[in-house]
mmCIF file of C-alpha atoms and ligand atoms in Angstrom:
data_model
loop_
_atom_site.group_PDB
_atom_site.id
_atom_site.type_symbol
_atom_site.label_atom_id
_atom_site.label_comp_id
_atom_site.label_asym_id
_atom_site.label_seq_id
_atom_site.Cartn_x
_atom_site.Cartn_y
_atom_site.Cartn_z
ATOM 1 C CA UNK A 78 14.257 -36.614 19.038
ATOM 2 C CA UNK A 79 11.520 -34.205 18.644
ATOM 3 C CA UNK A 80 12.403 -30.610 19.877
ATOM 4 C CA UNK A 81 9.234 -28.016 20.805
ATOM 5 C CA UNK A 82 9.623 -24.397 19.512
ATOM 6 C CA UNK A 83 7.771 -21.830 21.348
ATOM 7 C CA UNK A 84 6.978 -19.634 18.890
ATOM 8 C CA UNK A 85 4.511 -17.577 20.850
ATOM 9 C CA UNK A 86 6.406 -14.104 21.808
ATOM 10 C CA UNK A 87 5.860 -11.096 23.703
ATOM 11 C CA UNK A 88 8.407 -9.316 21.973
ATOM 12 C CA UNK A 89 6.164 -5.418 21.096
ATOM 13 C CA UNK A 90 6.396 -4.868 18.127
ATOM 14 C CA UNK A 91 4.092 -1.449 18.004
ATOM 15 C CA UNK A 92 5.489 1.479 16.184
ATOM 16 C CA UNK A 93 4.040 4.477 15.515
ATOM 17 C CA UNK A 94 2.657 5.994 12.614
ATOM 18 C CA UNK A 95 3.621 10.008 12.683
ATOM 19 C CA UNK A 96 1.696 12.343 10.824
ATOM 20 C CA UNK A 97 3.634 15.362 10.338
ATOM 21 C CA UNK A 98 4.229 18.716 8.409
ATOM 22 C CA UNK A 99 7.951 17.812 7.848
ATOM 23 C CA UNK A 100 10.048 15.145 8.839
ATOM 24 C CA UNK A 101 10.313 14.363 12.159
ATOM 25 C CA UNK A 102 12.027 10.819 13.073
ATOM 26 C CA UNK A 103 13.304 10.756 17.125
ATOM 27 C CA UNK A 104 17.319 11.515 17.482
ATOM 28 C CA UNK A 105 16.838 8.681 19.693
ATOM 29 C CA UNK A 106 16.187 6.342 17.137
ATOM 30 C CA UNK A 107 19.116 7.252 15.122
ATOM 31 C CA UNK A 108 21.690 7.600 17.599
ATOM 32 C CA UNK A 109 24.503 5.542 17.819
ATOM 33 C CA UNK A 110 23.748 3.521 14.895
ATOM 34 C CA UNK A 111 24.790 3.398 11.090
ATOM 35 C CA UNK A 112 22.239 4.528 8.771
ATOM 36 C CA UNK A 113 21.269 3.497 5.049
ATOM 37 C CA UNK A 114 18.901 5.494 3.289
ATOM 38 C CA UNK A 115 17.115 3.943 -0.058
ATOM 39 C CA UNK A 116 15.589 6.310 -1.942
ATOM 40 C CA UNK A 117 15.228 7.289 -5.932
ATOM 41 C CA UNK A 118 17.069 10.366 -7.599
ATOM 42 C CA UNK A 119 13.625 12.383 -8.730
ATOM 43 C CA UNK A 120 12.335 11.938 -4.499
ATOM 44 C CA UNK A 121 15.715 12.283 -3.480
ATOM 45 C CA UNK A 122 16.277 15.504 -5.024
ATOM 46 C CA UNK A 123 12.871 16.753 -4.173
ATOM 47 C CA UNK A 124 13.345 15.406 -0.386
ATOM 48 C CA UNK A 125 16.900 14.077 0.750
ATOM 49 C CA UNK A 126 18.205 17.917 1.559
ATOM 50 C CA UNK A 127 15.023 18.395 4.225
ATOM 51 C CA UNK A 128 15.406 14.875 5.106
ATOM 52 C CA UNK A 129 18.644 14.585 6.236
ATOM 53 C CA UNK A 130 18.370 17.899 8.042
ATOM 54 C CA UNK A 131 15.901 15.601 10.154
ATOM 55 C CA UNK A 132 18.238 13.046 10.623
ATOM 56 C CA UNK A 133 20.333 15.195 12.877
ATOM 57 C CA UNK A 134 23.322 15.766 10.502
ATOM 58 C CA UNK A 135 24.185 12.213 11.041
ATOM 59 C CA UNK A 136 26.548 10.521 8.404
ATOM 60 C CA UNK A 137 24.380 8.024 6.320
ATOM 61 C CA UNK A 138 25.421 5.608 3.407
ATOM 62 C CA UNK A 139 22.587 6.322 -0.013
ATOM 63 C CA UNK A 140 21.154 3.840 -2.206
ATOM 64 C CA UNK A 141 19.044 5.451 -5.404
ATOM 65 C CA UNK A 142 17.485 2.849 -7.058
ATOM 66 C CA UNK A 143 15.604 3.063 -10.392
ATOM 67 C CA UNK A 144 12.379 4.565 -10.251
ATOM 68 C CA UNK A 145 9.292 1.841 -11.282
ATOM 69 C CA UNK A 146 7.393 -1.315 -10.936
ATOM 70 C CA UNK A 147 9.738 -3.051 -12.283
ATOM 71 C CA UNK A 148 12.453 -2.300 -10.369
ATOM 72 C CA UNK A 149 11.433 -3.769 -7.685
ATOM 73 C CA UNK A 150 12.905 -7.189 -8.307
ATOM 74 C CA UNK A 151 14.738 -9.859 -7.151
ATOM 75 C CA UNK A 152 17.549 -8.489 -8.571
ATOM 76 C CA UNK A 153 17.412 -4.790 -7.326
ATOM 77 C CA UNK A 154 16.932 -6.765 -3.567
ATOM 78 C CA UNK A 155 19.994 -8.856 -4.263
ATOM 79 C CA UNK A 156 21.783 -5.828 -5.218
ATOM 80 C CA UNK A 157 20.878 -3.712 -2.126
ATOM 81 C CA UNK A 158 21.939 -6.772 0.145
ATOM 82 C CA UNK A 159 25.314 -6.402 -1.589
ATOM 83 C CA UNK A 160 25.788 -2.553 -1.064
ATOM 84 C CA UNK A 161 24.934 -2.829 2.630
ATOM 85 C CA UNK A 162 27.419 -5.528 2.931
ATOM 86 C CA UNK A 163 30.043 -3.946 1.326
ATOM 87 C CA UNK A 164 29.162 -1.044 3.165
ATOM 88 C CA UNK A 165 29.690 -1.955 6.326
ATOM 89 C CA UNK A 166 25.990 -2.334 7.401
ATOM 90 C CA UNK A 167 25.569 -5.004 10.509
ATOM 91 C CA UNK A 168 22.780 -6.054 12.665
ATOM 92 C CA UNK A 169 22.068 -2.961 14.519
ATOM 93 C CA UNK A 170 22.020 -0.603 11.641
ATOM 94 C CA UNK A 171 18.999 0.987 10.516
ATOM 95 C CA UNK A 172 17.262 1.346 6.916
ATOM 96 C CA UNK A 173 15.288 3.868 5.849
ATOM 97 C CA UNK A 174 12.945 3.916 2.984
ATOM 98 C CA UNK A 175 12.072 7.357 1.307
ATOM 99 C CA UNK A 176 9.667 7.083 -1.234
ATOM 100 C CA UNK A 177 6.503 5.529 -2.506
ATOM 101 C CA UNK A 178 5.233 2.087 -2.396
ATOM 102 C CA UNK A 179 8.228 0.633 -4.767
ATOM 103 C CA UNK A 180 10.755 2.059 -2.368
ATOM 104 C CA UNK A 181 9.034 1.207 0.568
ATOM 105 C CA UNK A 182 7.815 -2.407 0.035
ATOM 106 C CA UNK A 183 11.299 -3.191 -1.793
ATOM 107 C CA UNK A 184 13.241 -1.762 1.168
ATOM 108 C CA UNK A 185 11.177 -3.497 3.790
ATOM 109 C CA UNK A 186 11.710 -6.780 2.214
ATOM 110 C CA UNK A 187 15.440 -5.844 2.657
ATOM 111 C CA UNK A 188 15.166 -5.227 6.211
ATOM 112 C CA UNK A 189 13.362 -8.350 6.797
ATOM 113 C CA UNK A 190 15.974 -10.607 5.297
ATOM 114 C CA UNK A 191 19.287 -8.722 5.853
ATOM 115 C CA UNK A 192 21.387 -10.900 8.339
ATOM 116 C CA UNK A 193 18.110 -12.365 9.062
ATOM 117 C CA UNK A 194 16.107 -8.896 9.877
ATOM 118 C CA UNK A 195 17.286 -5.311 10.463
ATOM 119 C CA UNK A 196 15.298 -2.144 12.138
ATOM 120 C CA UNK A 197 13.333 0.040 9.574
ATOM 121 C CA UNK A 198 11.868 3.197 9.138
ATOM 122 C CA UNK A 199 9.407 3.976 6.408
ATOM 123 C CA UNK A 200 8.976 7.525 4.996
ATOM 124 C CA UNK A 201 6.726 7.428 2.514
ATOM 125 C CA UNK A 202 6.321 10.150 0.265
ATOM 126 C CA UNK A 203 2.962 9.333 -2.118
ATOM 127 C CA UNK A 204 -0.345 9.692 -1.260
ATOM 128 C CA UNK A 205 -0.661 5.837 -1.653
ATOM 129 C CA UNK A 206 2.244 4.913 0.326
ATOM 130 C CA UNK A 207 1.008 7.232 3.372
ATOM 131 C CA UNK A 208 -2.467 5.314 3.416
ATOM 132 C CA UNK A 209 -1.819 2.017 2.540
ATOM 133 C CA UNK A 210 1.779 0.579 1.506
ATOM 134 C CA UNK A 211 3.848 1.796 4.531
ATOM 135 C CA UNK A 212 1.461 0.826 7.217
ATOM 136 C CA UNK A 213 1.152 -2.803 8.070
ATOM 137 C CA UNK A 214 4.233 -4.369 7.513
ATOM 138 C CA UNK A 215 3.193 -6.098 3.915
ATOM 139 C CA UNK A 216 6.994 -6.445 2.031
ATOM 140 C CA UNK A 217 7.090 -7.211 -1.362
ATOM 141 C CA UNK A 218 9.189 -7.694 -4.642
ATOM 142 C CA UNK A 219 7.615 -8.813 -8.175
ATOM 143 C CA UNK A 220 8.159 -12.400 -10.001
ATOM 144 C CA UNK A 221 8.227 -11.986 -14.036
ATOM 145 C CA UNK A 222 4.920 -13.821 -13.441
ATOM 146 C CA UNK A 223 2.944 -11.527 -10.995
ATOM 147 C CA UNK A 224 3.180 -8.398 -8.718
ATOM 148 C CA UNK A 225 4.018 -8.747 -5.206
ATOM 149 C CA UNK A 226 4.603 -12.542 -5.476
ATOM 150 C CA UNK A 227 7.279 -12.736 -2.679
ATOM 151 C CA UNK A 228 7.353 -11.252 0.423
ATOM 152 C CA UNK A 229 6.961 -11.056 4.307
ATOM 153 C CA UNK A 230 5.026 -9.678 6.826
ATOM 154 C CA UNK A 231 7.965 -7.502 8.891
ATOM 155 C CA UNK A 232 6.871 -4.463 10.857
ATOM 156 C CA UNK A 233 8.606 -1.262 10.721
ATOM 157 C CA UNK A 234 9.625 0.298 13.874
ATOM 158 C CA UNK A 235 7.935 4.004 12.669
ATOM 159 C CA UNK A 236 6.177 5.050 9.726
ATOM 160 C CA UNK A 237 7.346 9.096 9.441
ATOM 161 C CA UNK A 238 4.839 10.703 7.528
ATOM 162 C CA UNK A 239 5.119 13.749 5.931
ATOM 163 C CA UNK A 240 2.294 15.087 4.036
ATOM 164 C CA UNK A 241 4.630 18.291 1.980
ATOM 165 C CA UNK A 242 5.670 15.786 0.050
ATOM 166 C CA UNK A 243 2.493 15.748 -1.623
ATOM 167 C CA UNK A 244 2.812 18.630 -3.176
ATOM 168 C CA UNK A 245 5.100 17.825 -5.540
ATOM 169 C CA UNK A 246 3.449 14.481 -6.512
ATOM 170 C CA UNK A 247 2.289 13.736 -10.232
ATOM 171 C CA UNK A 248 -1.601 14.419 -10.438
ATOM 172 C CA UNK A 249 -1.839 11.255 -11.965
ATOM 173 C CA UNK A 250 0.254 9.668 -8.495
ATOM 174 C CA UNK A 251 -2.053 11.871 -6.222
ATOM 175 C CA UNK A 252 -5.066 11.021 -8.199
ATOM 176 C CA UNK A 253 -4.397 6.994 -7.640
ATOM 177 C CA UNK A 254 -3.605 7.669 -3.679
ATOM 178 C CA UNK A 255 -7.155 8.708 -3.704
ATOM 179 C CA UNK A 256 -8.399 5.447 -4.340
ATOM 180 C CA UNK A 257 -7.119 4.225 -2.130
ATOM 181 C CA UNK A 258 -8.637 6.598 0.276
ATOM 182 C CA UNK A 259 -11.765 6.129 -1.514
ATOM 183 C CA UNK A 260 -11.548 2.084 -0.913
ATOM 184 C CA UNK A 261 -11.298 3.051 3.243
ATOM 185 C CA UNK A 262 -14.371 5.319 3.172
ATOM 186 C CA UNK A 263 -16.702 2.923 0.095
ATOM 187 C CA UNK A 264 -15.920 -0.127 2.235
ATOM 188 C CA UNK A 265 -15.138 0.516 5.784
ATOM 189 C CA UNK A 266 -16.140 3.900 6.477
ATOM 190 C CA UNK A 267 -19.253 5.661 5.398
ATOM 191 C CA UNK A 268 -18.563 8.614 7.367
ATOM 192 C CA UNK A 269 -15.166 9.020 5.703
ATOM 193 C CA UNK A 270 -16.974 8.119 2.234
ATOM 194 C CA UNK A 271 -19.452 11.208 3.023
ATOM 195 C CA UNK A 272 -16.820 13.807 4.423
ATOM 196 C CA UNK A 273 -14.936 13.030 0.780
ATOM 197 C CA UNK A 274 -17.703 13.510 -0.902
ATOM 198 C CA UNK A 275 -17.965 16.977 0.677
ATOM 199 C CA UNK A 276 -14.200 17.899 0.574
ATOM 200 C CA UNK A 277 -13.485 17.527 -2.952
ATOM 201 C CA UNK A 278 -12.781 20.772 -4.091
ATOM 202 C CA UNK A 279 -10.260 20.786 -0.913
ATOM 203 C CA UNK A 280 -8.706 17.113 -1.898
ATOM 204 C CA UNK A 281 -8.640 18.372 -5.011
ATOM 205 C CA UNK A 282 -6.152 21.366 -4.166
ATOM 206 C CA UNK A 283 -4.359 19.512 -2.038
ATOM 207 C CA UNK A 284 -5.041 21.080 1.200
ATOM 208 C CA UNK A 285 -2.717 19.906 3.624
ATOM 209 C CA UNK A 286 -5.507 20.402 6.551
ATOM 210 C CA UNK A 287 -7.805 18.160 4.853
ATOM 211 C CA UNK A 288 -5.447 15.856 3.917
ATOM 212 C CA UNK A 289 -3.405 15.471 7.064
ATOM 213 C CA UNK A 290 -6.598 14.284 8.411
ATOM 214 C CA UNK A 291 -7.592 12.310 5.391
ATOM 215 C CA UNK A 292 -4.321 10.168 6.387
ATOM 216 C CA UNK A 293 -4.847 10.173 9.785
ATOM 217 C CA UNK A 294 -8.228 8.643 9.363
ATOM 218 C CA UNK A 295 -7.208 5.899 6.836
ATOM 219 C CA UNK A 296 -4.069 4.735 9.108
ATOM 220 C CA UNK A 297 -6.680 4.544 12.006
ATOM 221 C CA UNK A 298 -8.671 2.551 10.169
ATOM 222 C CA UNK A 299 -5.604 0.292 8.989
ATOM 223 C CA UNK A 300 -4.197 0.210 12.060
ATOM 224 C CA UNK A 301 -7.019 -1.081 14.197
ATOM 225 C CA UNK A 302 -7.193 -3.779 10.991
ATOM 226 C CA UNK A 303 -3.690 -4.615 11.433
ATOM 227 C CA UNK A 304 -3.526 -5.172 14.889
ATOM 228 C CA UNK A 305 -6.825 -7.399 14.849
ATOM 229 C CA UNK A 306 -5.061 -10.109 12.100
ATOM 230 C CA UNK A 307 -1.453 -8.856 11.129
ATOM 231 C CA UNK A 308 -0.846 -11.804 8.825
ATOM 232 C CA UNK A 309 -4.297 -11.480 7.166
ATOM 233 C CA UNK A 310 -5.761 -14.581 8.175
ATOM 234 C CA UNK A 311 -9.179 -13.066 7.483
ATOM 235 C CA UNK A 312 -10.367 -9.474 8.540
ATOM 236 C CA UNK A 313 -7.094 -7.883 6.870
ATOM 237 C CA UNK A 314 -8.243 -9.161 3.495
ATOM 238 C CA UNK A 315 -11.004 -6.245 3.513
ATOM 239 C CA UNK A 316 -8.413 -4.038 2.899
ATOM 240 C CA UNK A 317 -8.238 -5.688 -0.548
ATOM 241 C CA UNK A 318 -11.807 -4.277 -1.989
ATOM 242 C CA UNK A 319 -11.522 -3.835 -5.706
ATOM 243 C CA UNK A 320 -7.721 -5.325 -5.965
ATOM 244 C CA UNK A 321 -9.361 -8.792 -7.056
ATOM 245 C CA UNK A 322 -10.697 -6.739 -10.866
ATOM 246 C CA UNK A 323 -7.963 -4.737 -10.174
ATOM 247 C CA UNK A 324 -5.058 -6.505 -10.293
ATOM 248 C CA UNK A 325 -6.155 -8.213 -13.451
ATOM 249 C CA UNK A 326 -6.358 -4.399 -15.111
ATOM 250 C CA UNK A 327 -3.385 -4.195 -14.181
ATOM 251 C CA UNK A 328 -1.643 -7.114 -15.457
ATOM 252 C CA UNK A 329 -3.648 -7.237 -18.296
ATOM 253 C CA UNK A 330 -2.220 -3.494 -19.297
ATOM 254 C CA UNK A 331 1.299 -4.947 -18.606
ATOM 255 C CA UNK A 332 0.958 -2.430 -16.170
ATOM 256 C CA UNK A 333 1.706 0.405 -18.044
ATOM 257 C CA UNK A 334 -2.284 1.124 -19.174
ATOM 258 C CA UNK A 335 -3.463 1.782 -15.308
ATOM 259 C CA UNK A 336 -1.037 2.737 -12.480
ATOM 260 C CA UNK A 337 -2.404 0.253 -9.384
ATOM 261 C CA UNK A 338 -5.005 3.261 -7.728
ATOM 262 C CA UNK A 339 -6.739 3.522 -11.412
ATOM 263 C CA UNK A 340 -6.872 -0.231 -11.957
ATOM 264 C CA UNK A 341 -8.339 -0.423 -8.124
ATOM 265 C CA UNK A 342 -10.308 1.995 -8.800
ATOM 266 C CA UNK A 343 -12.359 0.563 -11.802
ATOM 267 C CA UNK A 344 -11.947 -2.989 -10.014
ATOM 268 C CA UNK A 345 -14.030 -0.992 -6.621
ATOM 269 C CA UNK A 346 -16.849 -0.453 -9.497
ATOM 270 C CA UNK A 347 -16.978 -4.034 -10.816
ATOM 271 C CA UNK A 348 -16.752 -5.539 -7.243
ATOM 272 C CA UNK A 349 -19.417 -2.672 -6.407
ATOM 273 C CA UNK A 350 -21.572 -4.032 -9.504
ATOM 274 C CA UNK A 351 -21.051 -7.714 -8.286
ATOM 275 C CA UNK A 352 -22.167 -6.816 -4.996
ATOM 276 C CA UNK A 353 -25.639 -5.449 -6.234
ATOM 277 C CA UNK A 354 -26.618 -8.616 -7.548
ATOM 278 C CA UNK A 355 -25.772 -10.864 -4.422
ATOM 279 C CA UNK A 356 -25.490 -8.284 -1.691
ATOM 280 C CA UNK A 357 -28.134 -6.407 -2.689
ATOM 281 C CA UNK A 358 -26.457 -2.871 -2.634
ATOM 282 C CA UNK A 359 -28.390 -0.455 -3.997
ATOM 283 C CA UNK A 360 -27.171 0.959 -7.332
ATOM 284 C CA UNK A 361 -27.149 4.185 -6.036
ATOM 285 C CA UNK A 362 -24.606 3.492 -3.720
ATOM 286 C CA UNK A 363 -22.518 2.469 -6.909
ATOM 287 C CA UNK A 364 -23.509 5.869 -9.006
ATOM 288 C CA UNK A 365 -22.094 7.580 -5.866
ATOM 289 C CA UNK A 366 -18.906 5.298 -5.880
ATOM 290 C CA UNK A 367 -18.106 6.192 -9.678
ATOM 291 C CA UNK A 368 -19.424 9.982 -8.965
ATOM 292 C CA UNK A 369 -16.290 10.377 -6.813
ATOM 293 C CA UNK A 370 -13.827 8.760 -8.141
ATOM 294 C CA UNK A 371 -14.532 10.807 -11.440
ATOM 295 C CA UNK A 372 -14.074 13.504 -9.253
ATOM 296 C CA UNK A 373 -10.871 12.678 -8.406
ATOM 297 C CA UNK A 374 -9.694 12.143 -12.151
ATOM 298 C CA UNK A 375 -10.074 7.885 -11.750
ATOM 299 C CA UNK A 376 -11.221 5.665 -14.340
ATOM 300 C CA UNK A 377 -14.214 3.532 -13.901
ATOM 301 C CA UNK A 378 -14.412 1.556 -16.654
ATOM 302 C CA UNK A 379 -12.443 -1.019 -18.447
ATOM 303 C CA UNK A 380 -12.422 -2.560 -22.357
ATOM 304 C CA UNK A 381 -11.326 -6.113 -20.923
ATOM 305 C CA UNK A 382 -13.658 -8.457 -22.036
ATOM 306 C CA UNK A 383 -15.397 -10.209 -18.799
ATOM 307 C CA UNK A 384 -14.211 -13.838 -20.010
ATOM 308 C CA UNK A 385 -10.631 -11.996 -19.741
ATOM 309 C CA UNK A 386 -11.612 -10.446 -16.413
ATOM 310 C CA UNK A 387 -12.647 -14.408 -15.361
ATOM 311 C CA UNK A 388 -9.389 -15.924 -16.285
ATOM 312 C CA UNK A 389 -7.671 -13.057 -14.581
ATOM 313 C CA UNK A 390 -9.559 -13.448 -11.446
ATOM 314 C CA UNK A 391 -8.675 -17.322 -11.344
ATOM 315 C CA UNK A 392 -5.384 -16.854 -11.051
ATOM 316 C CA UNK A 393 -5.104 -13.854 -8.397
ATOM 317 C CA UNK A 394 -3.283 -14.901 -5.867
ATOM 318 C CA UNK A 395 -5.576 -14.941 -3.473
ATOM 319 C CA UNK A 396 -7.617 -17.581 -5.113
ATOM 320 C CA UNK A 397 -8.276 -20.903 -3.443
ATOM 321 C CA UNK A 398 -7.754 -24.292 -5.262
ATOM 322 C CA UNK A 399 -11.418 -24.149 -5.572
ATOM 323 C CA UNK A 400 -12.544 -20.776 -4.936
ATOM 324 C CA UNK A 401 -11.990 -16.843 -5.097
ATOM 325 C CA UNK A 402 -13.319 -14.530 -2.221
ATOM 326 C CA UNK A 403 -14.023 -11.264 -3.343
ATOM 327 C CA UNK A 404 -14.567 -8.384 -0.573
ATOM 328 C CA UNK A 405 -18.122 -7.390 -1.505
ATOM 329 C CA UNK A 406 -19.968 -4.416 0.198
ATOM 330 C CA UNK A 407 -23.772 -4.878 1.187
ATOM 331 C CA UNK A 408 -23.731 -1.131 1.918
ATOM 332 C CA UNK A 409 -21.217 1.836 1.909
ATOM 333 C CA UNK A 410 -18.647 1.171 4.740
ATOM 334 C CA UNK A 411 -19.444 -2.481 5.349
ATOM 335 C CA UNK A 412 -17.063 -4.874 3.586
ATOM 336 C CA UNK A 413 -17.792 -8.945 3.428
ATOM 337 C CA UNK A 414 -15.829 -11.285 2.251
ATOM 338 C CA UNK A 415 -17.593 -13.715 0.010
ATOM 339 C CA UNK A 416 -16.480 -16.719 -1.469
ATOM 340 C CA UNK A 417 -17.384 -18.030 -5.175
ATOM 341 C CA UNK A 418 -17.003 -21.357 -7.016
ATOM 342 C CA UNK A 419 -14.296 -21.664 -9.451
ATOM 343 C CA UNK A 420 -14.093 -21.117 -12.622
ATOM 344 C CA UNK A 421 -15.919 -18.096 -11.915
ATOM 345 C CA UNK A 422 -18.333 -16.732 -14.669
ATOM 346 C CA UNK A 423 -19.790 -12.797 -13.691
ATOM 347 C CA UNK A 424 -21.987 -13.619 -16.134
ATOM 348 C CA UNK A 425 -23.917 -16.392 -14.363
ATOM 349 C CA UNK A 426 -23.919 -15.059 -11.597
ATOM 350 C CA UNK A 427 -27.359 -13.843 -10.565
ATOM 351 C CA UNK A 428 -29.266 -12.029 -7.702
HETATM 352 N N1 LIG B 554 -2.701 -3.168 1.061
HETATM 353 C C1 LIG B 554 -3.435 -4.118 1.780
HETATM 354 C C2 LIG B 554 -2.805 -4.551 3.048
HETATM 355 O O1 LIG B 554 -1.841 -3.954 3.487
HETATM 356 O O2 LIG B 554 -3.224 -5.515 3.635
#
């Protein structure tokens, strides 16, 4: 007996992305239901007061897990699934994440597996989070043998931005947000790419003008990505410009050398080196790459050797059987994605 399963839905699953100067999640959202916030201590100590003054005085259970990459495991998941069991949590409760990208991607993994998928909220509270993690429904925890190597795709039903929170971030945090604000503007965005350029000494100081819109342009940008290809079947992987370098840095450091913005950000000038000799961008374009992100306190070079950064690149996990597409930029705010051969050798690779 063969049995057809319409998998095609209409079910809306569009949320909103609130840019705010505090916290500001709907009393609709939360009424009537149990909440569970996951946090860490150093955010929630800095945050939980002002956020559950948002959350309408409502009772709510508290996770804190350990701050760090490498807490967000299999076994930190396992161990959340277990609280909100023995706390009661059921189908119609609601999660919500407070914190960076470890918080965030951890906790939305949660959500999409608990009894099969619960309601989320994200509140991030980094500069990377607010651009990139929290936006687009990636959920993540790591393997011992790579970063991000299980996962879903599960939407959250709001992202509740609130950009105070940057003001207590570590420079070095804020400092690798900004790549990622710098990957929008290199390779989608030239206009974004130029107002940075001419906002520094603002980005720099964190003003929360400039950077409320900062965020408000990258999630536009993400946004209008996300909705084209959700599950990156193709467009979405522009997104990824300078991870391919970077997440070798990364690894490669044990990831303890370069947080992931520094490591993207010295990957964005490799890929942007790559893409002058078979894109044909100029190398001024790349001067002006490494110009801001030195501005903004990012690395932009490495010490790995490139036969180490070829190995690395073979096993991303984006690779292929046979090939690895890099996102390479012909100019500044146009991204392409281009496959090569493997193995791949920088070396012989030539205009
Ligand atoms: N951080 C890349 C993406 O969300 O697709």
């Amino acid at each position: 007996m063969k049995l057809h399963i319409p998998l095609t839905t209409t079910e809306d699953r569009s949320y909103a992305i609130d840019i705010a100067n505090q916290f500001a999640i709907p009393e609709t959202m939360l009424q009537g239901r149990r909440l569970f916030i996951v946090s860490n201590a150093k955010v929630w100590q800095l945050w939980g007061d002002a956020l559950c003054a948002n959350v309408h005085q409502q009772p709510y259970h508290l996770y804190l897990m350990e701050d760090g990459e490498q807490f967000k495991s299999a076994t930190t998941w396992i161990a959340i699934q277990e609280w909100l069991l023995a706390e009661g949590a059921n189908r119609k409760s609601l999660l919500l994440a407070l914190g960076g990208g470890v918080v965030g991607d951890l906790t939305g993994f949660v959500a999409s597996t608990f009894m099969r998928g619960i309601d989320f909220i994200q509140i991030p509270t980094t500069l990377l989070s607010q651009v990139d993690s929290s936006v687009g429904g990636k959920t993540a925890i790591n393997l011992p043998g790579g970063k991000n190597m299980v996962g879903t795709f599960y939407q959250p039903r709001l992202v509740a931005i609130n950009t105070t929170t940057l003001s207590t971030l570590d420079p070095r945090d804020y400092a690798a947000g900004l790549a990622e604000v710098v990957k929008y503007g290199f390779a989608m965005d030239s206009a974004l790419f130029e107002y940075l350029e001419n906002r520094v000494t603002a980005i720099m100081e964190r003003d929360q003008v400039t950077l409320a819109h900062i965020i408000a342009w990258c999630c536009r940008i993400k946004s209008e990505i996300v909705a084209q290809d959700e599950k990156e079947g193709g467009l979405r992987a522009i997104l990824n410009f300078g991870h391919t370098f970077g997440h070798v840095i990364e690894k490669e450091g044990h990831y303890c050398d370069h947080n992931h913005g520094e490591a993207v950000a010295i990957g964005m000038v490799l890929a942007a080196r790559l893409a002058e000799k078979v894109l044909s961008l100029p190398a001024s374009a790349t001067e002006r790459l490494i110009r801001l992100l030195e501005q903004f306190t990012l690395p932009t070079t490495t010490t790995l050797t490139q036969e180490t950064l070829d190995a690395g690149v073979a096993s991303d996990k984006k690779s292929a059987d046979t090939t690895i597409t890099f996102v390479l930029t012909p100019s500044i705010g146009q991204a392409v994605l281009t496959p090569f051969s493997l193995p791949f050798r920088l070396k012989e690779i030539s205009a």
